[in-house]
Amino acid sequence: MTTPMANTSTRNKERGQITELIQETLALTKRLFIQLIRRPSTLIAGIIQPLIWLVLFGALFANAPASLLPGGMSYGTFLGAGVIVFTAFSGALNAGLPVMFDREFGFLNRLLVAPLRSRSSIVFASVIYITSISLLQSIAIMGTTFLLGYGWPGFAGLLVVFLTLLLLVFAVTAMSLGLAFALPGHIELIAVIFIVNLPLLFASTALAPISFMPVWLGWLASLNPLTFAIEPIRAAYGGPIDLGIVLLHAPYGDVTGFGCLRVLMVFTIGLFFLIRPLLNRKLA
Amino acid sequence: MSLIELRDLVKSYGAVQALKGLTLKVPRGSLFGLLGPNGAGKSTTLRIISTLLAPDAGHVNVAGFDALKDPQAIRRELGYVAQEVAIDKILTGRELLNLQGNLYHLRESKRIERIDELIDLLSMEEWIDRRCGSYSGGMRRRLDLASGLLHQPQLLVLDEPTVGLDIESRSAIWQLLRELKVKGTTVLLSSHYLEEVEALADQMAIIDDGRVIAEGVPEQLKKELGGDRITLRVREFSDENESGQVRKLLEDIKGVSQVVVNRAQGFSLNLVVDDESILSVIREVLEKSNFKVFAIAQSRASLDDVYLQATGRTLMDAELAVAGERDFKLENKKSMR
C-alpha cells in the first residue's frame, strides 16, 4: 500500500467536475442494469403484462362500433396508445422503490459518505434507468400492436411517441423519487403506488374516449396527465400526424396536440420544481 | 496533533438526547477506541464525523475541514465502515468495489490496481467474483472494509467492526487494523467489547450517556485509577452472612481501600488494595479468625474498573440495563435518510 493522502488533491485538480459527475452517474446506472439482468422478472412481467392488456382488453371491446372512436379507428389501435402510456407510467411510478430499499438497507449511506460530485447523480441514474426500460417496453408493445394489425406510427409519429413518453416518464419518476424520500418505508410507497395506479388508468382516455364517459368522469379524464400523453400518441397512430388539430374534446374546451404536449411540459417542469427542494433537503 | 476535533456536540432524535455535549480529540496516526455500552452515543458520534449526520449544536473538525462547511473534503479523506452491513446482494464483490471506486472518482487503472491489492490483503480471492448475497458475515465485513479502504483514506472509521463475527474473521480484522496504523492511517473504531479496545487501541475514550467520561492511553487510564484488584473466596460458595463477617475483618486492614461482596459470583469478595504485598497480611488476618482461603486472585485494574469508577456500574450491567429497552425502530430510523 502506498501512503495515504498523497494522491487525493492532485487527482481532483486533474479531472474535470463533469467527468466525475458522469463517472459516478454511469457507475450507479450500471448497478441498476446489473440488477435488472440478474433479476429480469420485473422486466419480463413489465413487457408481458401490457401485452395481456392489449390482447384481452382489445378482444373485449373488439366489436365496439368504430363510429364512436375518433377517426373511425379500430378499438385495438385506440387501445394501443393507452397501453403504451399506461406501461410507461407504471414503470416510472415504481422508480422510487429501489431508492427506498437503498434507504432502508443502509446502502444509501454508502453513497452519501462518498465524495459525490453531486448527489443528483443518484437521481440521474434512476431517471436514465427507468427511461431506458420504458422505451424498451414501449417498443415491445408497438411491435406487438403492429403484429396484431393495429398499425404503426410513421417516422414523425415515432418522434412524437418518444417525446411524449420522455416528458411523462421524467415527471412520474421525479414524483416517485420524491415519494421514496418523503415516505417512511417501502410498505407506504407500495400502498401509494397501488392507490394511484389503476384509478389513474380508468380515469383517463386510455380505455375509452371522453364521449363514452359520464360528465364527472369526463372532467376527471380531461384533467388527468395520462390523457395528455395518450392523445398525441393516439394521433400518431391515426395516420399522418398533425399536432395542430384538436385531439381532446374536454368539458372545458378543445385541446390540440401541441396543447397536450404543452400541458405535459408544464406538468413535468412543475413536478420537478416541487420535488427538487425535497430531494435537496434529503440529499444535502 | 489532532485529526478529529469534536467540541460540545449535541444531537437529539425527537425526545431522545443521544449526545449531551460530547468533546473529543483523536490524535493523527492513532488507533483510537471508542468504548461504551449500547445506546451511549457511539454510532451517532461516528455518523457525525463521517458527515452522515449534522449535530444540533457543536463543532466538528476532521482533517482540518469543518464538517458543516466542507463535508465534501472530509468525505475524500475518510473511509466509513458502518455497523449495519449494507451490501447489494445481487452484485459480486468485485462489482461493488468497482462501483465504490467510481464514487470516489478513481481512474480505471488505479481502481483495478487497488482492488487487486485489497483482495490480496483481505484474502478474498475465492469469493470476490461471487454474488455478495452468498457471503458469510465475516466475508461481508471484509468486503465492507475493502470498500472503506479503496481510496486510501487517511482516516478509517469503523462502527463496531467485529460484532457477531467468528474468531478467525475477528483476528484477521484486528491484524489489518494494526497494519493500517503502522502504515500511518488513523483508525477510529467503536466497540462495546472491553477486550477489543484493550487489545487494539493505543488511545481511547469511554462514552456514557452522550458524554466522554474518560479518555487517554488505556494503560495510563488504568494506572491513574490506581490499586490492584483482589478476588477472594473463603469457600466455594459462601453465604451472605459469612462473607459479611469476612468483609468486616478485611475492612480494618490498612491498605485495603474498598471491599465489595459480589452476590452474582457466590458471595465472593472484591477488594481494591494499594499493592500486592497486602496478600500475606490478608491471609494472616483470616487464619487468625479461623477462615480458610479457598481462592485468592490478584489482578491489575481493567478498563471495566475504569468504567465502573466513572459511572458506578460495570459495562456488563450497563449493557443489560438497556438490553430490554432498546428501540430498534428508532435505531433503524436514525440510520435512514
PDB file of N, CA, C and O in Angstrom, chain B residues 49 51 57 89 108 114 118 120 122 132 140 158 168 187 195 204 206 245 263 268 304 335 337:
ATOM      1  N   ILE B  49     -19.018  12.380  12.485  1.00  0.00           N
ATOM      2  CA  ILE B  49     -17.661  12.503  11.934  1.00  0.00           C
ATOM      3  C   ILE B  49     -17.663  12.171  10.441  1.00  0.00           C
ATOM      4  O   ILE B  49     -16.989  12.813   9.647  1.00  0.00           O
ATOM      5  N   THR B  51     -19.909  12.704   8.306  1.00  0.00           N
ATOM      6  CA  THR B  51     -20.763  13.672   7.603  1.00  0.00           C
ATOM      7  C   THR B  51     -22.117  13.088   7.197  1.00  0.00           C
ATOM      8  O   THR B  51     -22.803  13.637   6.347  1.00  0.00           O
ATOM      9  N   ALA B  57     -25.920  21.022  17.671  1.00  0.00           N
ATOM     10  CA  ALA B  57     -25.035  22.104  18.089  1.00  0.00           C
ATOM     11  C   ALA B  57     -23.652  21.523  18.270  1.00  0.00           C
ATOM     12  O   ALA B  57     -23.502  20.324  18.448  1.00  0.00           O
ATOM     13  N   LYS B  89     -26.865  -7.417  -2.589  1.00  0.00           N
ATOM     14  CA  LYS B  89     -26.709  -8.872  -2.681  1.00  0.00           C
ATOM     15  C   LYS B  89     -26.543  -9.364  -4.112  1.00  0.00           C
ATOM     16  O   LYS B  89     -26.017 -10.441  -4.347  1.00  0.00           O
ATOM     17  N   GLU B 108      -9.573   4.153 -13.913  1.00  0.00           N
ATOM     18  CA  GLU B 108      -9.748   2.713 -14.086  1.00  0.00           C
ATOM     19  C   GLU B 108      -8.503   1.929 -13.682  1.00  0.00           C
ATOM     20  O   GLU B 108      -8.586   0.937 -12.956  1.00  0.00           O
ATOM     21  N   ARG B 114      -5.899  -1.133  -7.059  1.00  0.00           N
ATOM     22  CA  ARG B 114      -6.292  -1.103  -5.652  1.00  0.00           C
ATOM     23  C   ARG B 114      -7.163  -2.306  -5.292  1.00  0.00           C
ATOM     24  O   ARG B 114      -7.016  -2.899  -4.223  1.00  0.00           O
ATOM     25  N   LEU B 118      -6.396  -5.118  -2.444  1.00  0.00           N
ATOM     26  CA  LEU B 118      -7.265  -5.367  -1.295  1.00  0.00           C
ATOM     27  C   LEU B 118      -7.766  -6.805  -1.255  1.00  0.00           C
ATOM     28  O   LEU B 118      -7.917  -7.389  -0.184  1.00  0.00           O
ATOM     29  N   ASP B 120      -6.104  -9.270  -2.163  1.00  0.00           N
ATOM     30  CA  ASP B 120      -4.951  -9.985  -1.633  1.00  0.00           C
ATOM     31  C   ASP B 120      -4.844  -9.776  -0.124  1.00  0.00           C
ATOM     32  O   ASP B 120      -4.733 -10.723   0.647  1.00  0.00           O
ATOM     33  N   LEU B 122      -7.027  -8.911   2.061  1.00  0.00           N
ATOM     34  CA  LEU B 122      -8.122  -9.432   2.888  1.00  0.00           C
ATOM     35  C   LEU B 122      -8.458 -10.890   2.549  1.00  0.00           C
ATOM     36  O   LEU B 122      -9.476 -11.409   3.005  1.00  0.00           O
ATOM     37  N   CYS B 132     -22.579 -11.099  -3.564  1.00  0.00           N
ATOM     38  CA  CYS B 132     -22.443 -10.780  -2.140  1.00  0.00           C
ATOM     39  C   CYS B 132     -23.494 -11.491  -1.297  1.00  0.00           C
ATOM     40  O   CYS B 132     -23.281 -11.725  -0.111  1.00  0.00           O
ATOM     41  N   ARG B 140     -18.600 -10.563   4.374  1.00  0.00           N
ATOM     42  CA  ARG B 140     -19.253  -9.274   4.139  1.00  0.00           C
ATOM     43  C   ARG B 140     -18.490  -8.143   4.792  1.00  0.00           C
ATOM     44  O   ARG B 140     -18.294  -7.075   4.218  1.00  0.00           O
ATOM     45  N   LEU B 158     -14.703   2.919  11.879  1.00  0.00           N
ATOM     46  CA  LEU B 158     -15.425   1.639  11.897  1.00  0.00           C
ATOM     47  C   LEU B 158     -16.390   1.599  13.068  1.00  0.00           C
ATOM     48  O   LEU B 158     -15.991   1.827  14.210  1.00  0.00           O
ATOM     49  N   GLU B 168     -11.955 -16.197  13.746  1.00  0.00           N
ATOM     50  CA  GLU B 168     -10.973 -16.089  12.664  1.00  0.00           C
ATOM     51  C   GLU B 168     -11.085 -14.740  11.947  1.00  0.00           C
ATOM     52  O   GLU B 168     -10.096 -14.027  11.760  1.00  0.00           O
ATOM     53  N   VAL B 187      -6.992   5.197  12.673  1.00  0.00           N
ATOM     54  CA  VAL B 187      -8.147   4.296  12.732  1.00  0.00           C
ATOM     55  C   VAL B 187      -8.981   4.649  13.963  1.00  0.00           C
ATOM     56  O   VAL B 187      -8.459   4.734  15.070  1.00  0.00           O
ATOM     57  N   GLU B 195     -12.362  -6.216  25.597  1.00  0.00           N
ATOM     58  CA  GLU B 195     -11.144  -6.894  25.111  1.00  0.00           C
ATOM     59  C   GLU B 195     -10.676  -6.291  23.797  1.00  0.00           C
ATOM     60  O   GLU B 195      -9.491  -6.199  23.528  1.00  0.00           O
ATOM     61  N   MET B 204      -7.870   5.950  23.708  1.00  0.00           N
ATOM     62  CA  MET B 204      -9.263   5.578  23.839  1.00  0.00           C
ATOM     63  C   MET B 204     -10.073   6.635  24.565  1.00  0.00           C
ATOM     64  O   MET B 204      -9.526   7.535  25.210  1.00  0.00           O
ATOM     65  N   ILE B 206     -13.937   6.683  26.811  1.00  0.00           N
ATOM     66  CA  ILE B 206     -15.126   5.948  27.241  1.00  0.00           C
ATOM     67  C   ILE B 206     -16.307   6.906  27.149  1.00  0.00           C
ATOM     68  O   ILE B 206     -16.244   8.042  27.646  1.00  0.00           O
ATOM     69  N   GLN B 245     -19.115 -11.246  57.448  1.00  0.00           N
ATOM     70  CA  GLN B 245     -18.138 -11.278  58.548  1.00  0.00           C
ATOM     71  C   GLN B 245     -16.727 -11.049  58.017  1.00  0.00           C
ATOM     72  O   GLN B 245     -15.951 -10.289  58.601  1.00  0.00           O
ATOM     73  N   ARG B 263     -22.563 -10.551  44.905  1.00  0.00           N
ATOM     74  CA  ARG B 263     -23.645 -11.524  45.010  1.00  0.00           C
ATOM     75  C   ARG B 263     -23.724 -12.410  43.773  1.00  0.00           C
ATOM     76  O   ARG B 263     -24.102 -13.568  43.844  1.00  0.00           O
ATOM     77  N   SER B 268     -18.491 -13.916  46.581  1.00  0.00           N
ATOM     78  CA  SER B 268     -17.047 -13.718  46.671  1.00  0.00           C
ATOM     79  C   SER B 268     -16.801 -12.253  47.026  1.00  0.00           C
ATOM     80  O   SER B 268     -17.694 -11.418  46.934  1.00  0.00           O
ATOM     81  N   ASP B 304     -12.741  -2.136  32.597  1.00  0.00           N
ATOM     82  CA  ASP B 304     -14.065  -2.206  33.211  1.00  0.00           C
ATOM     83  C   ASP B 304     -14.068  -1.462  34.544  1.00  0.00           C
ATOM     84  O   ASP B 304     -15.047  -0.815  34.905  1.00  0.00           O
ATOM     85  N   SER B 335     -30.554   5.609  11.140  1.00  0.00           N
ATOM     86  CA  SER B 335     -29.604   5.341  10.062  1.00  0.00           C
ATOM     87  C   SER B 335     -30.223   5.605   8.697  1.00  0.00           C
ATOM     88  O   SER B 335     -29.569   5.518   7.677  1.00  0.00           O
ATOM     89  N   ARG B 337     -32.028   7.852   5.714  1.00  0.00           N
ATOM     90  CA  ARG B 337     -32.072   9.238   5.251  1.00  0.00           C
ATOM     91  C   ARG B 337     -33.318   9.503   4.446  1.00  0.00           C
ATOM     92  O   ARG B 337     -33.781   8.657   3.748  1.00  0.00           O
TER      93      ARG B 337
END
